[in-house]
GROMACS .gro file of C-alpha atoms in nm:
model
  443
    1UNK     CA    1 -16.083  -9.727   5.427
    2UNK     CA    2 -16.439  -9.779   5.601
    3UNK     CA    3 -16.568 -10.033   5.818
    4UNK     CA    4 -16.860 -10.168   5.994
    5UNK     CA    5 -16.784 -10.452   6.303
    6UNK     CA    6 -17.029 -10.505   6.614
    7UNK     CA    7 -16.945 -10.477   6.973
    8UNK     CA    8 -17.073 -10.572   7.271
    9UNK     CA    9 -17.275 -10.280   7.416
   10UNK     CA   10 -16.976 -10.149   7.661
   11UNK     CA   11 -16.825  -9.857   7.675
   12UNK     CA   12 -16.416  -9.818   7.509
   13UNK     CA   13 -16.126  -9.896   7.740
   14UNK     CA   14 -15.927  -9.484   7.818
   15UNK     CA   15 -15.607  -9.478   7.624
   16UNK     CA   16 -15.419  -9.599   8.008
   17UNK     CA   17 -15.580  -9.887   7.949
   18UNK     CA   18 -15.338  -9.934   7.657
   19UNK     CA   19 -15.626 -10.032   7.424
   20UNK     CA   20 -15.644  -9.697   7.234
   21UNK     CA   21 -15.363  -9.670   6.946
   22UNK     CA   22 -15.542  -9.685   6.601
   23UNK     CA   23 -15.574  -9.882   6.332
   24UNK     CA   24 -15.274  -9.815   6.042
   25UNK     CA   25 -15.413  -9.727   5.774
   26UNK     CA   26 -15.316  -9.559   5.423
   27UNK     CA   27 -15.214  -9.198   5.372
   28UNK     CA   28 -15.605  -9.006   5.442
   29UNK     CA   29 -15.864  -9.062   5.679
   30UNK     CA   30 -15.994  -9.363   5.855
   31UNK     CA   31 -16.307  -9.401   5.973
   32UNK     CA   32 -16.419  -9.738   6.229
   33UNK     CA   33 -16.835  -9.782   6.315
   34UNK     CA   34 -16.893  -9.989   6.588
   35UNK     CA   35 -17.239 -10.109   6.613
   36UNK     CA   36 -17.364 -10.055   7.029
   37UNK     CA   37 -17.694 -10.100   7.114
   38UNK     CA   38 -17.757  -9.875   7.430
   39UNK     CA   39 -17.909 -10.133   7.718
   40UNK     CA   40 -18.171 -10.165   7.496
   41UNK     CA   41 -18.310  -9.845   7.494
   42UNK     CA   42 -18.198  -9.763   7.162
   43UNK     CA   43 -17.939  -9.852   6.979
   44UNK     CA   44 -17.731  -9.596   6.831
   45UNK     CA   45 -17.333  -9.586   6.602
   46UNK     CA   46 -17.018  -9.527   6.770
   47UNK     CA   47 -16.781  -9.291   6.546
   48UNK     CA   48 -16.410  -9.369   6.586
   49UNK     CA   49 -16.224  -9.185   6.345
   50UNK     CA   50 -15.836  -9.107   6.310
   51UNK     CA   51 -15.703  -8.839   6.096
   52UNK     CA   52 -15.401  -8.814   5.985
   53UNK     CA   53 -15.200  -8.588   5.747
   54UNK     CA   54 -14.974  -8.616   5.482
   55UNK     CA   55 -14.739  -8.818   5.617
   56UNK     CA   56 -14.998  -9.060   5.736
   57UNK     CA   57 -14.974  -8.979   6.062
   58UNK     CA   58 -15.219  -8.999   6.317
   59UNK     CA   59 -15.270  -8.578   6.415
   60UNK     CA   60 -15.681  -8.552   6.478
   61UNK     CA   61 -15.855  -8.881   6.712
   62UNK     CA   62 -16.152  -8.872   6.808
   63UNK     CA   63 -16.434  -9.165   6.940
   64UNK     CA   64 -16.780  -9.097   7.073
   65UNK     CA   65 -17.123  -9.150   7.099
   66UNK     CA   66 -17.461  -8.961   7.026
   67UNK     CA   67 -17.799  -8.809   6.918
   68UNK     CA   68 -18.011  -8.532   6.891
   69UNK     CA   69 -18.398  -8.438   7.004
   70UNK     CA   70 -18.529  -8.235   6.876
   71UNK     CA   71 -18.857  -7.985   6.791
   72UNK     CA   72 -19.039  -7.958   6.452
   73UNK     CA   73 -19.337  -7.744   6.265
   74UNK     CA   74 -19.539  -7.989   6.120
   75UNK     CA   75 -19.720  -7.886   5.830
   76UNK     CA   76 -20.055  -7.851   6.032
   77UNK     CA   77 -19.884  -7.590   6.255
   78UNK     CA   78 -19.784  -7.785   6.602
   79UNK     CA   79 -19.505  -7.972   6.730
   80UNK     CA   80 -19.328  -8.283   6.651
   81UNK     CA   81 -19.042  -8.391   6.856
   82UNK     CA   82 -18.795  -8.600   6.626
   83UNK     CA   83 -18.495  -8.841   6.755
   84UNK     CA   84 -18.203  -8.839   6.552
   85UNK     CA   85 -17.974  -9.130   6.519
   86UNK     CA   86 -17.632  -9.159   6.359
   87UNK     CA   87 -17.642  -9.427   6.061
   88UNK     CA   88 -17.455  -9.727   6.015
   89UNK     CA   89 -17.344  -9.511   5.666
   90UNK     CA   90 -17.133  -9.244   5.825
   91UNK     CA   91 -16.912  -9.041   5.613
   92UNK     CA   92 -16.604  -8.824   5.740
   93UNK     CA   93 -16.577  -8.520   5.390
   94UNK     CA   94 -16.401  -8.222   5.576
   95UNK     CA   95 -16.209  -8.305   5.880
   96UNK     CA   96 -15.811  -8.178   5.929
   97UNK     CA   97 -15.584  -8.215   6.091
   98UNK     CA   98 -15.512  -7.758   6.199
   99UNK     CA   99 -15.237  -7.614   6.316
  100UNK     CA  100 -15.015  -7.355   6.477
  101UNK     CA  101 -15.253  -7.075   6.259
  102UNK     CA  102 -15.595  -7.329   6.126
  103UNK     CA  103 -15.809  -7.475   6.360
  104UNK     CA  104 -15.858  -7.847   6.387
  105UNK     CA  105 -16.184  -7.986   6.225
  106UNK     CA  106 -16.366  -8.303   6.313
  107UNK     CA  107 -16.644  -8.333   6.004
  108UNK     CA  108 -16.933  -8.684   5.990
  109UNK     CA  109 -17.203  -8.697   5.724
  110UNK     CA  110 -17.463  -8.915   5.843
  111UNK     CA  111 -17.845  -9.024   5.684
  112UNK     CA  112 -18.061  -8.812   5.413
  113UNK     CA  113 -17.806  -8.470   5.480
  114UNK     CA  114 -17.687  -8.429   5.809
  115UNK     CA  115 -17.395  -8.389   5.924
  116UNK     CA  116 -17.237  -8.218   6.270
  117UNK     CA  117 -16.895  -8.107   6.279
  118UNK     CA  118 -16.662  -7.942   6.535
  119UNK     CA  119 -16.291  -7.768   6.515
  120UNK     CA  120 -16.029  -7.718   6.782
  121UNK     CA  121 -15.769  -7.377   6.856
  122UNK     CA  122 -15.422  -7.359   7.060
  123UNK     CA  123 -15.244  -7.200   7.219
  124UNK     CA  124 -14.846  -7.306   7.342
  125UNK     CA  125 -14.953  -7.498   7.580
  126UNK     CA  126 -15.394  -7.619   7.576
  127UNK     CA  127 -15.643  -7.693   7.303
  128UNK     CA  128 -16.043  -7.611   7.309
  129UNK     CA  129 -16.335  -7.684   7.130
  130UNK     CA  130 -16.493  -7.326   6.992
  131UNK     CA  131 -16.799  -7.392   6.795
  132UNK     CA  132 -17.005  -7.728   6.719
  133UNK     CA  133 -17.215  -7.726   6.400
  134UNK     CA  134 -17.501  -7.916   6.350
  135UNK     CA  135 -17.723  -7.924   5.964
  136UNK     CA  136 -18.029  -8.188   5.955
  137UNK     CA  137 -18.280  -8.197   5.667
  138UNK     CA  138 -18.599  -8.154   5.712
  139UNK     CA  139 -18.653  -8.361   5.397
  140UNK     CA  140 -18.530  -8.651   5.549
  141UNK     CA  141 -18.924  -8.837   5.596
  142UNK     CA  142 -18.863  -9.125   5.765
  143UNK     CA  143 -18.744  -8.887   6.085
  144UNK     CA  144 -18.998  -8.583   5.960
  145UNK     CA  145 -19.295  -8.713   5.815
  146UNK     CA  146 -19.495  -8.408   5.842
  147UNK     CA  147 -19.234  -8.057   5.824
  148UNK     CA  148 -19.344  -7.739   5.729
  149UNK     CA  149 -19.032  -7.673   5.684
  150UNK     CA  150 -18.826  -7.812   5.371
  151UNK     CA  151 -18.461  -7.805   5.308
  152UNK     CA  152 -18.132  -7.842   5.548
  153UNK     CA  153 -18.134  -7.660   5.878
  154UNK     CA  154 -17.794  -7.508   6.029
  155UNK     CA  155 -17.733  -7.437   6.409
  156UNK     CA  156 -17.412  -7.353   6.512
  157UNK     CA  157 -17.384  -7.363   6.931
  158UNK     CA  158 -17.033  -7.226   7.143
  159UNK     CA  159 -16.869  -7.532   7.340
  160UNK     CA  160 -16.795  -7.487   7.641
  161UNK     CA  161 -16.582  -7.709   7.687
  162UNK     CA  162 -16.261  -7.568   7.922
  163UNK     CA  163 -15.905  -7.574   7.796
  164UNK     CA  164 -15.714  -7.915   7.797
  165UNK     CA  165 -15.338  -7.906   7.800
  166UNK     CA  166 -15.182  -8.030   7.437
  167UNK     CA  167 -15.098  -8.370   7.447
  168UNK     CA  168 -15.342  -8.460   7.652
  169UNK     CA  169 -15.660  -8.689   7.550
  170UNK     CA  170 -15.990  -8.573   7.675
  171UNK     CA  171 -16.232  -8.867   7.825
  172UNK     CA  172 -16.622  -8.826   7.898
  173UNK     CA  173 -16.782  -9.135   8.011
  174UNK     CA  174 -17.133  -8.953   8.120
  175UNK     CA  175 -17.330  -8.762   7.915
  176UNK     CA  176 -17.367  -8.436   7.806
  177UNK     CA  177 -17.590  -8.262   7.632
  178UNK     CA  178 -17.625  -7.858   7.399
  179UNK     CA  179 -17.929  -7.682   7.364
  180UNK     CA  180 -17.993  -7.427   7.126
  181UNK     CA  181 -18.275  -7.394   6.903
  182UNK     CA  182 -18.537  -7.580   6.989
  183UNK     CA  183 -18.227  -7.937   6.948
  184UNK     CA  184 -18.102  -8.118   7.228
  185UNK     CA  185 -17.716  -8.248   7.129
  186UNK     CA  186 -17.634  -8.580   7.307
  187UNK     CA  187 -17.309  -8.715   7.367
  188UNK     CA  188 -17.205  -8.995   7.533
  189UNK     CA  189 -16.792  -9.237   7.592
  190UNK     CA  190 -16.676  -8.907   7.428
  191UNK     CA  191 -16.275  -8.982   7.316
  192UNK     CA  192 -16.072  -8.666   7.152
  193UNK     CA  193 -15.761  -8.562   7.097
  194UNK     CA  194 -15.685  -8.318   6.832
  195UNK     CA  195 -15.408  -8.153   6.697
  196UNK     CA  196 -15.176  -8.493   6.815
  197UNK     CA  197 -14.774  -8.451   6.894
  198UNK     CA  198 -14.544  -8.714   6.674
  199UNK     CA  199 -14.871  -8.951   6.542
  200UNK     CA  200 -14.881  -9.089   6.900
  201UNK     CA  201 -15.235  -9.093   7.124
  202UNK     CA  202 -15.132  -8.895   7.474
  203UNK     CA  203 -15.244  -9.180   7.756
  204UNK     CA  204 -15.217  -8.894   8.018
  205UNK     CA  205 -15.619  -8.847   8.008
  206UNK     CA  206 -15.817  -8.491   8.063
  207UNK     CA  207 -16.170  -8.632   8.194
  208UNK     CA  208 -16.541  -8.420   8.232
  209UNK     CA  209 -16.645  -8.307   8.563
  210UNK     CA  210 -16.904  -8.631   8.562
  211UNK     CA  211 -16.634  -8.866   8.474
  212UNK     CA  212 -16.403  -8.709   8.865
  213UNK     CA  213 -16.492  -8.935   9.173
  214UNK     CA  214 -16.623  -8.637   9.298
  215UNK     CA  215 -16.869  -8.578   9.062
  216UNK     CA  216 -17.284  -8.625   9.097
  217UNK     CA  217 -17.309  -9.026   9.106
  218UNK     CA  218 -17.499  -9.182   8.755
  219UNK     CA  219 -17.822  -9.228   8.835
  220UNK     CA  220 -18.135  -9.003   8.768
  221UNK     CA  221 -18.268  -8.662   8.948
  222UNK     CA  222 -18.313  -8.619   9.309
  223UNK     CA  223 -18.575  -8.865   9.390
  224UNK     CA  224 -18.766  -8.720   9.702
  225UNK     CA  225 -18.867  -9.033   9.922
  226UNK     CA  226 -19.104  -9.266   9.808
  227UNK     CA  227 -19.180  -9.485  10.032
  228UNK     CA  228 -19.512  -9.806   9.901
  229UNK     CA  229 -19.660  -9.968  10.064
  230UNK     CA  230 -19.880 -10.256   9.959
  231UNK     CA  231 -20.134 -10.494  10.125
  232UNK     CA  232 -20.272 -10.853  10.099
  233UNK     CA  233 -20.632 -10.698  10.059
  234UNK     CA  234 -20.606 -10.388   9.808
  235UNK     CA  235 -20.308 -10.420   9.576
  236UNK     CA  236 -20.024 -10.080   9.553
  237UNK     CA  237 -20.139  -9.767   9.440
  238UNK     CA  238 -20.053  -9.680   9.045
  239UNK     CA  239 -19.962  -9.316   9.194
  240UNK     CA  240 -19.695  -9.175   9.392
  241UNK     CA  241 -19.807  -9.079   9.736
  242UNK     CA  242 -19.620  -8.724   9.805
  243UNK     CA  243 -19.271  -8.754   9.872
  244UNK     CA  244 -19.160  -8.599  10.222
  245UNK     CA  245 -19.080  -8.245  10.068
  246UNK     CA  246 -19.204  -8.035   9.795
  247UNK     CA  247 -18.926  -7.948   9.549
  248UNK     CA  248 -18.671  -7.619   9.625
  249UNK     CA  249 -18.778  -7.255   9.456
  250UNK     CA  250 -18.575  -7.184   9.112
  251UNK     CA  251 -18.543  -6.849   9.043
  252UNK     CA  252 -18.486  -6.859   8.622
  253UNK     CA  253 -18.451  -6.644   8.348
  254UNK     CA  254 -18.350  -6.567   7.976
  255UNK     CA  255 -18.154  -6.243   7.778
  256UNK     CA  256 -18.148  -6.084   7.439
  257UNK     CA  257 -17.803  -5.979   7.474
  258UNK     CA  258 -17.826  -5.795   7.730
  259UNK     CA  259 -18.191  -5.753   7.791
  260UNK     CA  260 -18.395  -5.985   7.982
  261UNK     CA  261 -18.651  -6.099   7.811
  262UNK     CA  262 -18.813  -6.363   8.021
  263UNK     CA  263 -18.868  -6.381   8.372
  264UNK     CA  264 -19.013  -6.783   8.598
  265UNK     CA  265 -18.924  -6.837   8.971
  266UNK     CA  266 -19.124  -7.203   9.070
  267UNK     CA  267 -19.099  -7.506   9.177
  268UNK     CA  268 -19.076  -7.817   9.045
  269UNK     CA  269 -19.179  -8.152   9.037
  270UNK     CA  270 -19.227  -8.478   8.813
  271UNK     CA  271 -19.425  -8.739   8.908
  272UNK     CA  272 -19.404  -9.087   8.704
  273UNK     CA  273 -19.687  -9.309   8.673
  274UNK     CA  274 -19.457  -9.581   8.390
  275UNK     CA  275 -19.394  -9.880   8.531
  276UNK     CA  276 -19.372  -9.796   8.893
  277UNK     CA  277 -19.481  -9.496   9.087
  278UNK     CA  278 -19.132  -9.240   9.071
  279UNK     CA  279 -19.124  -8.799   9.219
  280UNK     CA  280 -18.858  -8.659   9.087
  281UNK     CA  281 -18.802  -8.311   9.238
  282UNK     CA  282 -18.597  -8.077   9.014
  283UNK     CA  283 -18.296  -7.922   9.190
  284UNK     CA  284 -18.179  -7.604   9.046
  285UNK     CA  285 -17.845  -7.550   9.242
  286UNK     CA  286 -17.782  -7.802   8.926
  287UNK     CA  287 -18.027  -7.702   8.679
  288UNK     CA  288 -17.937  -7.494   8.330
  289UNK     CA  289 -18.167  -7.255   8.171
  290UNK     CA  290 -18.149  -7.220   7.822
  291UNK     CA  291 -18.400  -7.046   7.531
  292UNK     CA  292 -18.541  -6.809   7.321
  293UNK     CA  293 -18.748  -6.545   7.306
  294UNK     CA  294 -18.968  -6.380   7.044
  295UNK     CA  295 -19.259  -6.134   7.020
  296UNK     CA  296 -19.611  -6.414   6.994
  297UNK     CA  297 -19.357  -6.758   7.152
  298UNK     CA  298 -19.116  -6.829   7.462
  299UNK     CA  299 -18.966  -7.107   7.518
  300UNK     CA  300 -18.783  -7.179   7.805
  301UNK     CA  301 -18.551  -7.452   7.798
  302UNK     CA  302 -18.460  -7.622   8.191
  303UNK     CA  303 -18.102  -7.918   8.199
  304UNK     CA  304 -18.118  -8.019   8.497
  305UNK     CA  305 -17.738  -8.215   8.520
  306UNK     CA  306 -17.826  -8.318   8.185
  307UNK     CA  307 -18.060  -8.618   8.317
  308UNK     CA  308 -18.368  -8.454   8.338
  309UNK     CA  309 -18.507  -8.167   7.983
  310UNK     CA  310 -18.820  -8.001   8.026
  311UNK     CA  311 -18.965  -7.693   7.757
  312UNK     CA  312 -19.232  -7.485   7.837
  313UNK     CA  313 -19.389  -7.249   7.508
  314UNK     CA  314 -19.554  -6.997   7.582
  315UNK     CA  315 -19.798  -6.832   7.330
  316UNK     CA  316 -19.955  -6.474   7.263
  317UNK     CA  317 -20.290  -6.508   7.139
  318UNK     CA  318 -20.294  -6.188   6.950
  319UNK     CA  319 -20.671  -6.292   6.811
  320UNK     CA  320 -20.796  -6.225   7.191
  321UNK     CA  321 -20.990  -5.820   7.266
  322UNK     CA  322 -20.701  -5.891   7.528
  323UNK     CA  323 -20.415  -5.970   7.397
  324UNK     CA  324 -20.321  -6.287   7.653
  325UNK     CA  325 -20.038  -6.494   7.706
  326UNK     CA  326 -20.050  -6.854   7.767
  327UNK     CA  327 -19.863  -7.211   7.836
  328UNK     CA  328 -19.917  -7.376   7.508
  329UNK     CA  329 -19.716  -7.703   7.588
  330UNK     CA  330 -19.453  -7.832   7.831
  331UNK     CA  331 -19.219  -8.139   7.693
  332UNK     CA  332 -19.023  -8.377   7.941
  333UNK     CA  333 -18.750  -8.592   7.850
  334UNK     CA  334 -18.533  -8.817   8.149
  335UNK     CA  335 -18.178  -8.869   7.970
  336UNK     CA  336 -17.976  -9.235   8.127
  337UNK     CA  337 -17.732  -9.059   8.274
  338UNK     CA  338 -17.479  -9.292   8.210
  339UNK     CA  339 -17.529  -9.420   7.839
  340UNK     CA  340 -17.719  -9.085   7.723
  341UNK     CA  341 -18.021  -9.304   7.586
  342UNK     CA  342 -18.386  -9.188   7.679
  343UNK     CA  343 -18.564  -9.402   7.983
  344UNK     CA  344 -18.903  -9.130   7.922
  345UNK     CA  345 -18.991  -8.860   7.624
  346UNK     CA  346 -19.350  -8.681   7.662
  347UNK     CA  347 -19.487  -8.382   7.500
  348UNK     CA  348 -19.854  -8.199   7.525
  349UNK     CA  349 -19.910  -7.929   7.278
  350UNK     CA  350 -20.261  -7.820   7.362
  351UNK     CA  351 -20.226  -7.699   7.690
  352UNK     CA  352 -20.417  -7.367   7.760
  353UNK     CA  353 -20.247  -7.284   8.096
  354UNK     CA  354 -20.118  -6.951   8.291
  355UNK     CA  355 -20.294  -6.713   8.093
  356UNK     CA  356 -20.206  -6.353   8.155
  357UNK     CA  357 -20.270  -6.007   8.010
  358UNK     CA  358 -19.916  -5.913   7.819
  359UNK     CA  359 -19.724  -5.673   7.999
  360UNK     CA  360 -19.850  -5.843   8.345
  361UNK     CA  361 -19.624  -6.158   8.480
  362UNK     CA  362 -19.899  -6.509   8.615
  363UNK     CA  363 -19.881  -6.606   8.981
  364UNK     CA  364 -19.957  -6.901   9.197
  365UNK     CA  365 -19.827  -7.022   9.434
  366UNK     CA  366 -19.989  -7.301   9.526
  367UNK     CA  367 -19.981  -7.618   9.364
  368UNK     CA  368 -20.052  -7.713   9.009
  369UNK     CA  369 -20.067  -7.992   8.806
  370UNK     CA  370 -19.999  -8.009   8.405
  371UNK     CA  371 -20.164  -8.367   8.274
  372UNK     CA  372 -19.880  -8.391   7.966
  373UNK     CA  373 -19.915  -8.750   7.963
  374UNK     CA  374 -20.131  -9.044   8.123
  375UNK     CA  375 -19.773  -9.157   8.274
  376UNK     CA  376 -19.649  -8.820   8.361
  377UNK     CA  377 -19.741  -8.570   8.532
  378UNK     CA  378 -19.567  -8.175   8.617
  379UNK     CA  379 -19.628  -8.069   8.994
  380UNK     CA  380 -19.568  -7.659   8.995
  381UNK     CA  381 -19.521  -7.468   9.394
  382UNK     CA  382 -19.459  -7.098   9.418
  383UNK     CA  383 -19.513  -7.031   9.037
  384UNK     CA  384 -19.437  -6.691   8.893
  385UNK     CA  385 -19.360  -6.622   8.525
  386UNK     CA  386 -19.344  -6.372   8.217
  387UNK     CA  387 -19.257  -6.480   7.888
  388UNK     CA  388 -19.322  -6.127   7.734
  389UNK     CA  389 -19.215  -5.822   7.774
  390UNK     CA  390 -18.966  -5.794   8.077
  391UNK     CA  391 -18.875  -5.445   8.161
  392UNK     CA  392 -18.615  -5.324   8.388
  393UNK     CA  393 -18.522  -5.706   8.498
  394UNK     CA  394 -18.846  -5.701   8.713
  395UNK     CA  395 -19.197  -5.895   8.719
  396UNK     CA  396 -19.483  -5.623   8.625
  397UNK     CA  397 -19.820  -5.676   8.857
  398UNK     CA  398 -19.931  -6.002   8.834
  399UNK     CA  399 -20.230  -6.179   8.756
  400UNK     CA  400 -20.359  -6.463   9.055
  401UNK     CA  401 -20.413  -6.762   8.936
  402UNK     CA  402 -20.816  -6.881   9.146
  403UNK     CA  403 -20.598  -7.142   9.389
  404UNK     CA  404 -20.479  -6.827   9.552
  405UNK     CA  405 -20.727  -6.571   9.578
  406UNK     CA  406 -20.852  -6.556   9.934
  407UNK     CA  407 -21.113  -6.286   9.820
  408UNK     CA  408 -21.393  -6.507   9.748
  409UNK     CA  409 -21.348  -6.546  10.159
  410UNK     CA  410 -21.400  -6.232  10.222
  411UNK     CA  411 -21.781  -6.203  10.199
  412UNK     CA  412 -21.777  -6.613  10.241
  413UNK     CA  413 -21.694  -6.503  10.646
  414UNK     CA  414 -21.920  -6.140  10.691
  415UNK     CA  415 -22.199  -6.377  10.524
  416UNK     CA  416 -22.161  -6.607  10.801
  417UNK     CA  417 -22.095  -6.370  11.058
  418UNK     CA  418 -22.430  -6.220  10.961
  419UNK     CA  419 -22.614  -6.529  10.963
  420UNK     CA  420 -22.460  -6.548  11.306
  421UNK     CA  421 -22.575  -6.199  11.391
  422UNK     CA  422 -22.926  -6.275  11.271
  423UNK     CA  423 -22.970  -6.634  11.494
  424UNK     CA  424 -22.881  -6.472  11.784
  425UNK     CA  425 -23.128  -6.230  11.798
  426UNK     CA  426 -23.478  -6.390  11.670
  427UNK     CA  427 -23.329  -6.649  11.980
  428UNK     CA  428 -23.313  -6.378  12.176
  429UNK     CA  429 -23.665  -6.156  12.059
  430UNK     CA  430 -23.771  -6.523  12.144
  431UNK     CA  431 -23.704  -6.572  12.477
  432UNK     CA  432 -23.814  -6.207  12.528
  433UNK     CA  433 -24.090  -6.262  12.385
  434UNK     CA  434 -24.177  -6.587  12.627
  435UNK     CA  435 -24.095  -6.465  12.939
  436UNK     CA  436 -24.305  -6.117  12.832
  437UNK     CA  437 -24.626  -6.321  12.779
  438UNK     CA  438 -24.586  -6.477  13.138
  439UNK     CA  439 -24.632  -6.161  13.341
  440UNK     CA  440 -24.889  -6.111  13.226
  441UNK     CA  441 -25.090  -6.436  13.303
  442UNK     CA  442 -25.438  -6.416  13.535
  443UNK     CA  443 -25.425  -6.500  13.827
   0.00000   0.00000   0.00000
């Protein structure tokens, strides 16, 4: 039985609050879709699945909200970003209870050929999520109006969920995300318990780290101190002033198997002028690196605390006489840490920056600015990057940017010194001539 009930945009209470008892339905599966407004940013649907065994007892229970950010190639060979949300029509074919020898499976299908599933395994003491499988269908023209690749695309991601005590319900209201193969999966308001004992949802909770009192506050990423000033004479500036401190430089790398395929060292700062000026420094301590390596393209995905997502895509220019790589695209997404809603999403796929010969690295110690759109800039500091042909886990010879090139100062200094010397010689010659002339005057 499936129903759709409107609810106010508030998170569902946890089982310990006494509101988690699932509805009793006929044998099989019960699916309840709760229509929620996500704080004005987008409208999404919370899925509540109650899987029952042959005796009509609950064996797997889950309620969660999720959305997907997908980068896809268009017919014109450029890339676009699509946002895929759950629809009001969701089915639940294939969900199973699981046992000591068989994994439990939670599966849903929605929209025009899209599906998502997660499987759980257990031992004598704990259970854990193993793999998440997501299939999106690029034939869905409402989401992918000009996709070059047609048909279903499936990705499989290993879940990083820590083992949970059996008969505990896993709860995570804060936003978490997984990135793989140009897809970012975003989850929030999650309540799940596989292998339910005696058909009763547990009142014992195992919270995710982000929900614990010691976790980072649910605000935007670390924001540099920004002071704004306004007077009665002129309006406040439309761009944020520089922060007191530059961002901390982070070291990031990608591997293919045991071999490092991409290296990057950079300090990153976002300059946002939408609504009101805002500067955000990316913190390497809370930033996770992911992405893909290839022979002609590579993408570095940085995720700062599931709040700031930055993708850098590098391309090899094979048409040039000397093969070079360069930065082709930068995509930035800011998420609301509490509910996963998209605060800002910006992309520039027509860049031609950070170019160097293939096999070398690119370096620029000075500050650089990447213009993403009219509302967003990315500032880089102490940049050193090599997206291709990394050897022995080390950077190759660096080609430096013009801002770092101090060699041009040498001829300027030498020229200035010679000019000064010539002036001194000319002045000394004129003074000497006057004294000599004075010595031969007629008495």
